[in-house]
Coordinates of C-alpha atoms and ligand atoms in Angstrom, one line a residue:
M1 CA -8.8 48.4 -41.7
I2 CA -8.6 45.4 -44.0
A3 CA -11.9 44.6 -45.8
R4 CA -10.8 42.2 -48.4
R5 CA -13.0 40.6 -51.1
P6 CA -15.4 38.2 -49.3
L7 CA -14.3 34.6 -49.2
L8 CA -17.1 32.3 -49.9
L9 CA -16.9 29.1 -48.0
A10 CA -18.7 27.1 -50.7
G11 CA -17.4 23.7 -49.4
L12 CA -18.9 24.4 -46.0
A13 CA -22.1 25.6 -47.6
A14 CA -22.4 22.4 -49.6
C15 CA -22.2 20.3 -46.4
S16 CA -25.2 22.1 -44.8
R17 CA -28.6 23.3 -45.7
R18 CA -27.3 26.9 -46.2
A19 CA -29.1 28.9 -48.8
A20 CA -26.1 31.1 -49.6
P21 CA -22.3 30.7 -49.2
L22 CA -20.7 32.2 -46.1
D23 CA -19.1 35.7 -46.4
V24 CA -15.7 35.8 -44.6
Q25 CA -13.4 38.8 -44.3
W26 CA -10.5 40.0 -42.2
L27 CA -11.4 43.1 -40.2
G28 CA -9.1 45.2 -38.0
P29 CA -5.5 46.3 -38.1
D30 CA -3.5 45.4 -41.1
P31 CA -0.5 43.4 -40.0
A32 CA 1.5 44.8 -43.0
R33 CA 1.4 48.3 -41.4
G34 CA 3.0 47.2 -38.1
H35 CA 5.5 45.1 -40.0
R36 CA 6.9 48.2 -41.7
L37 CA 8.9 48.6 -38.5
R38 CA 10.9 45.5 -39.5
E39 CA 12.2 47.4 -42.6
A40 CA 14.9 50.0 -42.7
V41 CA 13.5 53.5 -41.9
P42 CA 13.2 55.4 -45.2
S43 CA 15.5 58.4 -45.3
G44 CA 13.8 60.5 -48.0
P45 CA 12.1 64.0 -47.6
A46 CA 9.1 64.1 -45.3
A47 CA 6.3 66.5 -44.7
Q48 CA 7.1 68.7 -41.6
R49 CA 4.5 68.8 -38.7
R50 CA 4.7 70.3 -35.2
T51 CA 2.8 69.8 -32.0
D52 CA 3.4 70.2 -28.2
V53 CA 2.8 66.7 -27.0
L54 CA 2.7 63.8 -29.5
V55 CA 1.0 60.6 -28.3
L56 CA 1.9 57.6 -30.4
G57 CA -0.8 54.9 -30.3
A58 CA -4.6 55.4 -29.7
G59 CA -5.3 52.4 -27.5
V60 CA -6.8 52.8 -24.1
A61 CA -3.5 54.0 -22.6
G62 CA -2.8 56.5 -25.4
L63 CA -6.3 57.9 -25.3
S64 CA -6.3 58.2 -21.5
A65 CA -3.0 60.1 -21.6
A66 CA -4.1 62.4 -24.5
R67 CA -7.4 63.2 -22.8
A68 CA -5.7 64.1 -19.5
L69 CA -3.1 66.2 -21.3
Q70 CA -5.7 68.0 -23.3
A71 CA -7.8 68.7 -20.2
A72 CA -4.6 70.2 -18.7
G73 CA -4.4 72.7 -21.6
R74 CA -1.7 70.9 -23.6
K75 CA -1.8 70.8 -27.4
V76 CA -1.9 67.1 -28.1
T77 CA -1.7 65.1 -31.4
V78 CA -2.4 61.4 -31.4
L79 CA -1.0 59.2 -34.2
E80 CA -2.5 55.8 -34.6
L81 CA -1.5 52.9 -36.9
D82 CA -5.0 51.5 -37.4
D83 CA -7.9 53.3 -39.2
A84 CA -9.8 53.9 -36.0
P85 CA -8.8 54.4 -32.3
G86 CA -9.1 51.7 -29.7
G87 CA -6.2 49.3 -30.2
N88 CA -7.1 45.9 -28.5
S89 CA -10.4 47.5 -27.3
R90 CA -11.6 48.7 -30.7
A91 CA -15.3 48.5 -31.7
G92 CA -16.4 46.9 -34.9
Q93 CA -19.5 46.0 -36.9
V94 CA -20.8 43.0 -38.8
G95 CA -23.4 44.1 -41.3
D96 CA -25.7 46.4 -39.2
L97 CA -24.8 45.0 -35.8
P98 CA -22.1 46.4 -33.5
C99 CA -19.5 44.0 -32.0
P100 CA -16.1 44.1 -30.2
L101 CA -13.0 43.4 -32.2
G102 CA -11.1 42.7 -28.9
A103 CA -11.9 43.6 -25.3
H104 CA -15.5 43.2 -24.3
Y105 CA -16.0 43.7 -20.6
L106 CA -14.9 45.7 -17.6
P107 CA -15.3 44.5 -14.0
Q108 CA -17.0 47.0 -11.8
P109 CA -14.3 49.1 -10.3
G110 CA -14.0 49.2 -6.5
A111 CA -13.4 52.2 -4.2
H112 CA -9.6 51.8 -4.7
L113 CA -10.1 52.9 -8.4
P114 CA -11.7 56.3 -7.8
E115 CA -10.5 57.8 -11.2
L116 CA -12.1 54.9 -13.1
Q117 CA -15.3 55.2 -11.1
D118 CA -15.4 58.9 -11.9
L119 CA -14.8 58.2 -15.6
L120 CA -17.8 55.8 -15.7
V121 CA -20.0 58.4 -14.0
E122 CA -18.9 61.0 -16.6
F123 CA -19.8 58.5 -19.4
G124 CA -23.2 57.8 -17.9
A125 CA -22.4 54.2 -17.1
A126 CA -22.6 54.7 -13.4
S127 CA -23.9 57.2 -10.9
R128 CA -22.9 58.5 -7.4
R129 CA -25.7 59.0 -4.9
F130 CA -25.0 60.2 -1.4
G131 CA -21.4 59.2 -2.0
R132 CA -22.2 55.7 -3.1
W133 CA -21.0 54.6 -6.5
Q134 CA -23.3 52.4 -8.5
A135 CA -23.1 51.0 -12.1
H136 CA -26.0 51.6 -14.4
E137 CA -27.9 48.3 -14.7
A138 CA -28.4 48.7 -18.5
F139 CA -24.6 48.1 -18.8
T140 CA -24.1 45.3 -16.2
V141 CA -24.3 41.8 -17.6
H142 CA -27.9 40.6 -17.3
S143 CA -28.7 37.1 -16.2
P144 CA -27.9 34.4 -17.5
A145 CA -24.3 35.6 -17.5
E146 CA -22.4 32.4 -18.1
R147 CA -22.8 28.8 -19.1
R148 CA -20.5 25.9 -19.9
F149 CA -20.9 22.9 -22.2
D150 CA -19.5 19.9 -20.4
G151 CA -19.6 17.5 -23.3
A152 CA -23.2 16.3 -22.7
R153 CA -25.2 19.4 -21.8
W154 CA -25.0 23.2 -21.1
Q155 CA -24.5 23.8 -17.4
P156 CA -25.1 27.2 -15.7
G157 CA -21.9 29.0 -14.6
L158 CA -18.3 28.4 -15.5
L159 CA -17.0 26.7 -12.4
P160 CA -17.8 22.9 -12.6
A161 CA -19.7 21.8 -9.5
A162 CA -17.6 20.0 -6.9
A163 CA -18.4 16.3 -7.4
D164 CA -18.0 15.3 -3.7
A165 CA -17.0 16.6 -0.3
K166 CA -13.3 16.2 -1.1
A167 CA -13.6 18.4 -4.2
L168 CA -15.7 20.9 -2.3
A169 CA -12.9 21.1 0.4
Q170 CA -10.4 22.0 -2.4
H171 CA -12.7 24.8 -3.6
R172 CA -12.9 26.1 -0.1
L173 CA -9.1 25.9 0.3
F174 CA -8.6 27.9 -2.9
A175 CA -11.1 30.5 -1.6
Q176 CA -9.1 30.8 1.6
A177 CA -5.9 31.2 -0.4
V178 CA -7.5 34.0 -2.4
S179 CA -8.7 35.7 0.7
S180 CA -5.2 35.5 2.3
A181 CA -3.8 37.0 -0.9
Q182 CA -6.2 39.9 -0.5
G183 CA -4.8 40.4 3.0
L184 CA -1.3 40.6 1.5
G185 CA -2.4 43.3 -0.9
F186 CA -3.5 42.6 -4.5
S187 CA -5.2 45.5 -6.3
L188 CA -5.5 47.5 -9.5
P189 CA -3.6 49.2 -10.9
S190 CA -1.0 46.6 -9.8
Y191 CA 1.8 49.2 -9.6
R192 CA -0.1 50.9 -6.7
A193 CA -0.4 47.6 -4.8
P194 CA 2.2 46.6 -2.2
W195 CA 5.0 44.2 -3.2
S196 CA 6.5 42.0 -0.5
A197 CA 8.7 38.9 -0.2
A198 CA 5.5 36.9 -0.3
H199 CA 4.5 38.4 -3.6
Q200 CA 8.0 37.8 -4.9
A201 CA 7.8 34.1 -3.9
L202 CA 4.6 33.7 -5.9
E203 CA 6.1 35.6 -8.8
T204 CA 9.0 33.1 -9.2
Q205 CA 6.9 30.0 -9.9
T206 CA 4.1 29.0 -12.3
F207 CA 0.5 29.0 -11.1
S208 CA 0.2 25.3 -11.8
R209 CA 3.3 24.5 -9.7
W210 CA 1.9 26.5 -6.8
L211 CA -1.5 24.8 -7.1
D212 CA 0.2 21.4 -7.0
A213 CA 2.2 22.4 -3.9
Q214 CA -1.1 23.4 -2.2
G215 CA -2.6 20.0 -3.1
L216 CA -5.2 21.7 -5.3
T217 CA -5.5 19.1 -7.9
E218 CA -9.3 18.6 -8.3
P219 CA -9.8 18.4 -12.2
G220 CA -12.9 20.7 -12.4
L221 CA -11.2 23.4 -10.3
R222 CA -8.0 23.1 -12.2
W223 CA -9.8 23.4 -15.6
Y224 CA -11.6 26.5 -14.4
L225 CA -8.4 28.2 -13.1
D226 CA -6.6 27.4 -16.3
Y227 CA -9.5 28.8 -18.3
C228 CA -9.4 32.0 -16.3
C229 CA -5.7 32.4 -17.0
R230 CA -6.2 31.8 -20.7
D231 CA -9.1 34.2 -20.7
D232 CA -7.3 37.1 -19.0
Y233 CA -3.6 36.5 -19.8
G234 CA -3.8 34.6 -23.1
A235 CA -1.8 31.7 -21.6
G236 CA -2.7 28.9 -19.2
S237 CA -1.8 28.1 -15.6
H238 CA 1.4 26.2 -16.8
S239 CA 2.7 29.5 -18.3
V240 CA 1.6 32.3 -16.0
S241 CA 3.1 33.0 -12.5
A242 CA 1.3 32.2 -9.3
W243 CA 1.3 35.9 -8.6
A244 CA -0.8 36.3 -11.8
G245 CA -3.1 33.4 -11.1
L246 CA -4.0 34.8 -7.7
H247 CA -4.1 38.4 -8.9
Y248 CA -6.9 37.5 -11.3
F249 CA -9.2 36.8 -8.3
A250 CA -7.7 38.7 -5.4
S251 CA -7.5 42.1 -7.2
R252 CA -11.1 42.0 -8.4
H253 CA -14.0 39.8 -7.4
G254 CA -12.4 37.2 -5.1
F255 CA -13.2 33.5 -5.4
H256 CA -16.3 31.8 -3.8
A257 CA -16.6 28.1 -3.4
P258 CA -19.9 26.7 -4.8
G259 CA -22.8 27.5 -2.4
E260 CA -20.9 30.3 -0.7
E261 CA -21.5 32.9 -3.4
E262 CA -24.6 34.2 -1.5
D263 CA -22.3 35.4 1.3
A264 CA -20.6 37.9 -1.1
P265 CA -22.4 37.9 -4.5
A266 CA -20.0 38.9 -7.3
L267 CA -20.9 42.2 -9.0
P268 CA -21.7 41.5 -12.7
P269 CA -19.2 43.1 -15.1
L270 CA -20.0 46.0 -17.4
T271 CA -20.4 45.3 -21.1
W272 CA -21.7 46.8 -24.3
P273 CA -22.7 45.4 -27.7
Q274 CA -19.4 46.8 -29.1
G275 CA -17.5 45.7 -26.1
N276 CA -15.0 48.1 -24.5
G277 CA -15.2 50.0 -27.8
W278 CA -18.0 51.8 -26.1
L279 CA -15.5 53.2 -23.6
V280 CA -12.9 53.9 -26.3
Q281 CA -15.4 55.9 -28.4
R282 CA -16.1 58.1 -25.4
L283 CA -12.4 58.4 -24.5
A284 CA -11.7 59.5 -28.1
A285 CA -14.6 61.9 -28.5
P286 CA -13.1 65.0 -26.9
L287 CA -9.9 64.6 -28.9
G288 CA -11.8 64.7 -32.2
E289 CA -9.5 65.7 -35.1
R290 CA -6.4 65.6 -32.8
I291 CA -6.4 61.8 -33.5
L292 CA -4.8 61.1 -36.9
A293 CA -5.3 57.5 -38.0
G294 CA -3.4 55.4 -40.5
R295 CA 0.0 56.6 -39.3
V296 CA 2.8 54.2 -38.4
G297 CA 5.5 55.6 -36.1
L298 CA 8.9 54.4 -37.4
Q299 CA 11.7 56.2 -35.5
L300 CA 12.0 58.5 -32.6
D301 CA 15.1 60.7 -32.2
E302 CA 15.9 63.0 -29.3
E303 CA 17.4 66.2 -30.8
R304 CA 18.8 69.3 -29.1
E305 CA 15.7 71.4 -29.7
G306 CA 13.1 68.7 -29.2
L307 CA 11.9 65.3 -30.4
R308 CA 11.5 64.1 -33.9
L309 CA 9.2 61.2 -34.8
R310 CA 9.2 59.9 -38.3
C311 CA 6.1 58.1 -39.5
W312 CA 4.3 56.7 -42.5
G313 CA 1.1 58.6 -43.2
P314 CA -1.6 58.1 -45.8
E315 CA 0.3 60.5 -48.1
G316 CA 3.9 59.4 -47.4
L317 CA 6.5 60.2 -44.8
E318 CA 5.9 62.7 -42.1
D319 CA 8.3 64.2 -39.5
W320 CA 6.7 65.3 -36.3
Q321 CA 8.5 67.8 -34.0
A322 CA 7.3 67.8 -30.4
Q323 CA 8.4 68.9 -27.0
H324 CA 7.2 65.7 -25.4
V325 CA 6.3 62.2 -26.8
V326 CA 4.2 59.6 -25.1
L327 CA 4.9 56.2 -26.5
A328 CA 1.5 54.5 -26.0
V329 CA 2.6 51.4 -28.1
P330 CA 3.5 47.9 -26.9
L331 CA 7.0 47.8 -25.5
F332 CA 8.4 45.7 -28.3
V333 CA 7.3 48.5 -30.7
A334 CA 8.9 51.2 -28.5
Q335 CA 12.1 49.1 -28.4
R336 CA 12.2 49.1 -32.2
L337 CA 11.5 52.8 -32.9
W338 CA 13.2 54.7 -30.1
R339 CA 16.8 55.4 -31.0
N340 CA 19.2 55.6 -28.0
P341 CA 16.5 54.8 -25.4
P342 CA 17.2 54.4 -21.7
S343 CA 18.8 51.1 -20.9
A344 CA 15.7 49.9 -19.1
L345 CA 13.7 49.7 -22.3
G346 CA 16.3 47.3 -23.9
Q347 CA 16.2 45.1 -20.7
V348 CA 12.5 44.4 -20.7
K349 CA 11.5 40.9 -21.7
L350 CA 7.9 40.0 -22.2
Q351 CA 6.3 37.0 -23.9
R352 CA 3.3 37.9 -26.0
A353 CA 0.2 35.9 -26.8
P354 CA -1.4 35.9 -30.3
W355 CA -5.2 36.0 -30.4
L356 CA -7.9 35.5 -33.0
V357 CA -11.3 37.1 -32.6
A358 CA -14.2 35.9 -34.8
N359 CA -17.4 37.8 -35.1
L360 CA -20.2 35.7 -36.5
R361 CA -23.4 37.4 -37.6
L362 CA -26.4 35.0 -37.3
D363 CA -29.9 35.5 -38.7
G364 CA -31.3 34.1 -35.5
P365 CA -30.3 31.8 -32.6
P366 CA -29.3 28.3 -33.6
L367 CA -30.5 25.3 -31.6
S368 CA -28.7 24.6 -28.4
R369 CA -28.0 21.2 -27.0
V370 CA -29.9 20.5 -23.8
G371 CA -29.3 22.4 -20.7
A372 CA -28.9 26.0 -19.7
P373 CA -30.1 28.6 -22.2
L374 CA -27.9 31.0 -24.3
A375 CA -26.0 33.2 -21.9
W376 CA -23.7 36.3 -22.3
D377 CA -20.5 34.1 -22.1
N378 CA -20.8 30.6 -23.5
V379 CA -17.8 28.3 -22.9
I380 CA -17.3 24.9 -24.5
Q381 CA -15.1 23.0 -22.0
A382 CA -13.3 20.7 -24.5
S383 CA -12.7 23.5 -27.0
P384 CA -9.3 25.1 -27.5
T385 CA -11.1 28.4 -27.8
L386 CA -12.4 30.5 -24.9
G387 CA -16.0 30.3 -26.1
Y388 CA -18.2 33.0 -27.4
V389 CA -20.0 36.1 -26.2
N390 CA -23.4 37.1 -27.5
A391 CA -23.0 40.8 -28.4
Q392 CA -26.7 41.4 -28.3
H393 CA -27.1 39.9 -24.8
Q394 CA -27.9 43.2 -23.2
G395 CA -30.7 44.0 -25.6
L396 CA -34.1 44.2 -24.0
D397 CA -36.1 42.9 -27.0
P398 CA -37.4 39.4 -26.0
R399 CA -38.0 38.4 -29.7
P400 CA -35.2 36.2 -31.1
G401 CA -33.5 38.1 -34.0
P402 CA -30.2 38.6 -35.7
Q403 CA -27.2 38.4 -33.3
V404 CA -23.5 38.5 -33.3
W405 CA -21.4 35.9 -31.5
T406 CA -17.9 37.0 -30.7
L407 CA -15.5 34.0 -30.4
Y408 CA -12.2 34.4 -28.6
W409 CA -9.2 32.3 -29.2
A410 CA -5.9 32.8 -27.3
L411 CA -3.4 30.9 -29.5
P412 CA -0.1 29.4 -28.5
P413 CA 2.9 31.4 -29.8
Q414 CA 3.7 28.8 -32.4
E415 CA 0.4 29.6 -34.2
R416 CA 1.5 33.3 -34.7
A417 CA 3.0 32.6 -38.1
R418 CA -0.1 30.7 -39.2
L419 CA -2.3 33.5 -38.0
Q420 CA -0.4 35.8 -40.3
S421 CA -0.1 33.6 -43.4
A422 CA -3.2 31.3 -43.5
P423 CA -6.1 32.6 -45.5
A424 CA -9.2 33.8 -43.7
A425 CA -11.2 30.8 -45.1
E426 CA -8.9 28.4 -43.2
W427 CA -9.4 30.2 -39.9
A428 CA -13.1 30.4 -40.6
T429 CA -13.3 26.7 -41.1
R430 CA -11.4 26.1 -37.8
V431 CA -13.7 28.5 -36.0
L432 CA -16.8 26.7 -37.3
G433 CA -15.2 23.3 -36.5
T434 CA -15.0 24.3 -32.8
L435 CA -18.7 25.4 -32.7
T436 CA -20.6 23.0 -34.9
P437 CA -20.4 19.9 -32.6
T438 CA -22.3 22.0 -30.0
H439 CA -24.5 23.8 -32.4
P440 CA -25.2 21.4 -35.3
D441 CA -27.4 23.8 -37.2
L442 CA -25.0 26.8 -36.9
L443 CA -24.1 26.8 -40.6
E444 CA -27.8 27.4 -41.5
H445 CA -27.7 30.6 -39.4
V446 CA -24.3 32.2 -40.0
Q447 CA -24.4 34.8 -42.7
Q448 CA -21.1 36.7 -42.2
M449 CA -17.9 36.1 -40.3
R450 CA -15.3 38.9 -39.6
L451 CA -11.9 37.7 -38.3
T452 CA -9.5 39.9 -36.4
R453 CA -5.9 39.0 -35.9
W454 CA -3.9 40.2 -32.9
G455 CA -0.5 38.8 -33.7
H456 CA 1.2 40.2 -30.5
A457 CA -2.0 40.9 -28.6
M458 CA -0.8 41.0 -25.0
A459 CA 2.0 40.5 -22.6
V460 CA 1.9 37.2 -20.7
P461 CA 2.7 37.5 -17.0
T462 CA 5.2 34.6 -16.9
P463 CA 7.3 34.0 -13.8
G464 CA 9.6 36.9 -13.3
A465 CA 7.9 39.2 -15.8
K466 CA 6.0 41.4 -13.4
S467 CA 8.9 42.0 -11.0
Q468 CA 11.4 43.2 -13.7
P469 CA 13.1 46.3 -12.3
A470 CA 13.1 47.7 -15.9
L471 CA 9.3 48.0 -15.9
T472 CA 9.4 50.1 -12.7
A473 CA 12.1 52.3 -14.3
L474 CA 10.0 52.8 -17.5
R475 CA 6.9 53.8 -15.4
N476 CA 8.9 56.5 -13.8
L477 CA 10.7 58.0 -16.8
R478 CA 11.0 61.8 -16.2
G479 CA 12.5 63.0 -19.5
R480 CA 10.9 64.3 -22.6
V481 CA 9.6 60.8 -23.5
S482 CA 7.1 58.9 -21.4
I483 CA 5.7 55.4 -21.9
A484 CA 2.0 54.5 -21.4
H485 CA 0.9 51.0 -22.1
A486 CA -0.6 48.0 -20.3
D487 CA 2.7 46.2 -20.9
L488 CA 4.1 48.2 -18.0
A489 CA 2.0 45.9 -15.8
A490 CA 3.3 42.8 -17.6
Y491 CA -0.2 41.9 -18.5
S492 CA -3.2 43.6 -20.1
V493 CA -6.5 44.8 -18.8
F494 CA -8.4 48.0 -19.3
E495 CA -7.7 49.2 -15.8
E496 CA -3.9 48.9 -16.2
A497 CA -3.9 50.6 -19.6
Y498 CA -6.1 53.4 -18.4
Y499 CA -3.9 54.1 -15.3
A500 CA -0.7 53.8 -17.4
G501 CA -2.1 56.7 -19.5
L502 CA -3.0 58.8 -16.5
N503 CA 0.4 58.2 -14.9
A504 CA 2.3 59.2 -18.0
A505 CA 0.1 62.3 -18.5
G506 CA 0.5 63.2 -14.8
S507 CA 4.3 63.2 -14.9
L508 CA 4.3 65.5 -17.9
I509 CA 1.8 67.9 -16.4
R510 CA 3.7 68.1 -13.2
A511 CA 7.1 68.4 -14.9
P512 CA 8.6 71.9 -14.8
A513 CA 8.5 73.8 -18.1
R514 CA 11.7 73.6 -20.1
Ligands
LIG601 C1 -8.7 39.7 -28.0 C2 -8.6 40.5 -26.7 C3 -9.6 40.6 -25.8 C4 -9.4 41.3 -24.6 N1 -10.4 41.4 -23.7 C5 -10.4 42.2 -22.6 C6 -11.5 42.5 -21.8 O1 -12.6 41.9 -22.0 N2 -11.4 43.3 -20.8 C7 -10.2 44.0 -20.5 O2 -10.1 44.7 -19.5 N3 -9.1 43.8 -21.3 C8 -9.2 43.0 -22.4 N4 -8.1 42.8 -23.2 C9 -6.9 43.5 -22.9 C10 -6.7 44.9 -23.7 O3 -5.4 44.7 -24.3 C11 -6.7 46.1 -22.7 O4 -7.9 46.2 -22.1 C12 -6.4 47.4 -23.4 O5 -7.2 47.6 -24.6 C13 -4.9 47.6 -23.7 O6 -4.7 49.0 -24.1 P1 -3.3 49.6 -24.4 O7 -3.5 51.0 -24.8 O8 -2.4 49.3 -23.3 O9 -2.7 48.7 -25.6 P2 -3.0 48.6 -27.2 O10 -4.4 48.2 -27.3 O11 -2.0 47.6 -27.6 O12 -2.8 50.0 -27.8 C14 -1.6 50.3 -28.5 C15 -2.0 51.2 -29.7 O13 -0.8 51.5 -30.4 C16 -1.0 51.4 -31.8 N5 0.3 51.2 -32.4 C17 1.1 50.1 -32.4 N6 2.3 50.3 -33.0 C18 2.2 51.6 -33.6 C19 3.0 52.4 -34.4 N7 4.2 51.9 -34.8 N8 2.6 53.6 -34.8 C20 1.4 54.1 -34.4 N9 0.5 53.3 -33.6 C21 0.9 52.1 -33.2 C22 -1.9 50.2 -31.9 O14 -2.6 50.1 -33.2 C23 -2.8 50.4 -30.7 O15 -3.9 51.2 -31.1 C24 -8.2 42.1 -24.4 C25 -7.2 42.0 -25.3 C26 -7.4 41.3 -26.5 C27 -6.3 41.2 -27.5

């Protein structure tokens, strides 16, 4: 974790009626650790370590694999680059308040995700009564869930209202398209869903091109659909495939034209003050000291008597001998560290989106411009960011008190270098610049800001990405090395990562002993 000397934004403080300068720090994985992989692997002596199954990476996929392997009686060791497990779903804290450093919600899983339903029951986030699965209401997003600033006022909900009958007809047309897609088969995890010529046709074009071809050009609808793509995939409708654009709706909650939500009300997602870090903490708990943090995997070699993984640890080089290795790291990391990998690994091509997450601790709620009250998810339509989530939204205390706003910003790839090189103060200024037009007294309330950089956060499902045969080959590796990561789905959500872990563990557990 990086916790550098606080940067005090004195300039900003001077422009407002702030009593004290703003304390800004980076928080989360140190990019310098991951960038060790760019250097030549050191050849010096290393401490010797041994385990049965080595899992590299303690993100959702790595933890899910390790947990399943441990439950099956295997001796597992998990090595993680960061100082805490969780990867993109890590929990954090600003002052005394918990917050997410990345992922913050999980849609309620349907009956086609029984393993995930079971996990949530085990964690006490849901129950099963008379065979019926139900999420615990303490963890489902309370009302008001969403609001959108349209330039003049806050409006309830994210989908702009259809201005006239023509616009409403377009919303209905898109709802029909999503419903037809559901008939074709779109579900989670995506590798268990059918794949037909119709899916392939959607996969070869961008979502925006497909929308144009359907005549779906209504600006409010198009803004909303683009926003959803940026929010889930880190890139807009001009970049992601039509398969991805439809999958967002068809695999989860569908799409309902305004006024038709009552026919099939969407189930609110699950969320926690520390975001999906709540889930990660529970996935990690049974592994306890089997998770070794602060270790950067550098090189994996397959040798006659087993596997050897060289890594940087807190006290220098370590060589880990194992019978099996689960690479639960992004595929571009696996490509760098696995010597002589199967050809499929070298063939995979995925674009990645950089993200910035800013957690702002406020001493109380700032004034809002007119309109809908503060919601869980608050989106400013004209902003390049995805808006902010109020981490304390689920709290039951009605008195206004300190709160953390988590702002999400999916950046274009050309901003990656700036994310790495620009000082935290510069990003803090940019973050505040996106919020203060809507919250003019914000600077009087912000006490601390913690910034998290995700330089290569997630795979973007561009046309052709999902259907790469190499991804199928990597999901089905049957040797001593398995891969578990959301990248295998060509995009990143909790469900895909969790199932990638279960899948990798399952193939190891079923494999005949050597
Ligand atoms: C900002 C942001 C917001 C998101 N919001 C949501 C959300 O609300 N809901 C949702 O479902 N999904 C969300 N996601 C997607 C999220 O990526 C997935 O939910 C999930 O966390 C992915 O898990 P993973 O295990 O596949 O990958 P990762 O999180 O990438 O895990 C890989 C792990 O490997 C470690 N690692 C990498 N290299 C090495 C190395 N050389 N040696 C050792 N360890 C290494 C990493 O530190 C990391 O812990 C979000 C992602 C981001 C970036």
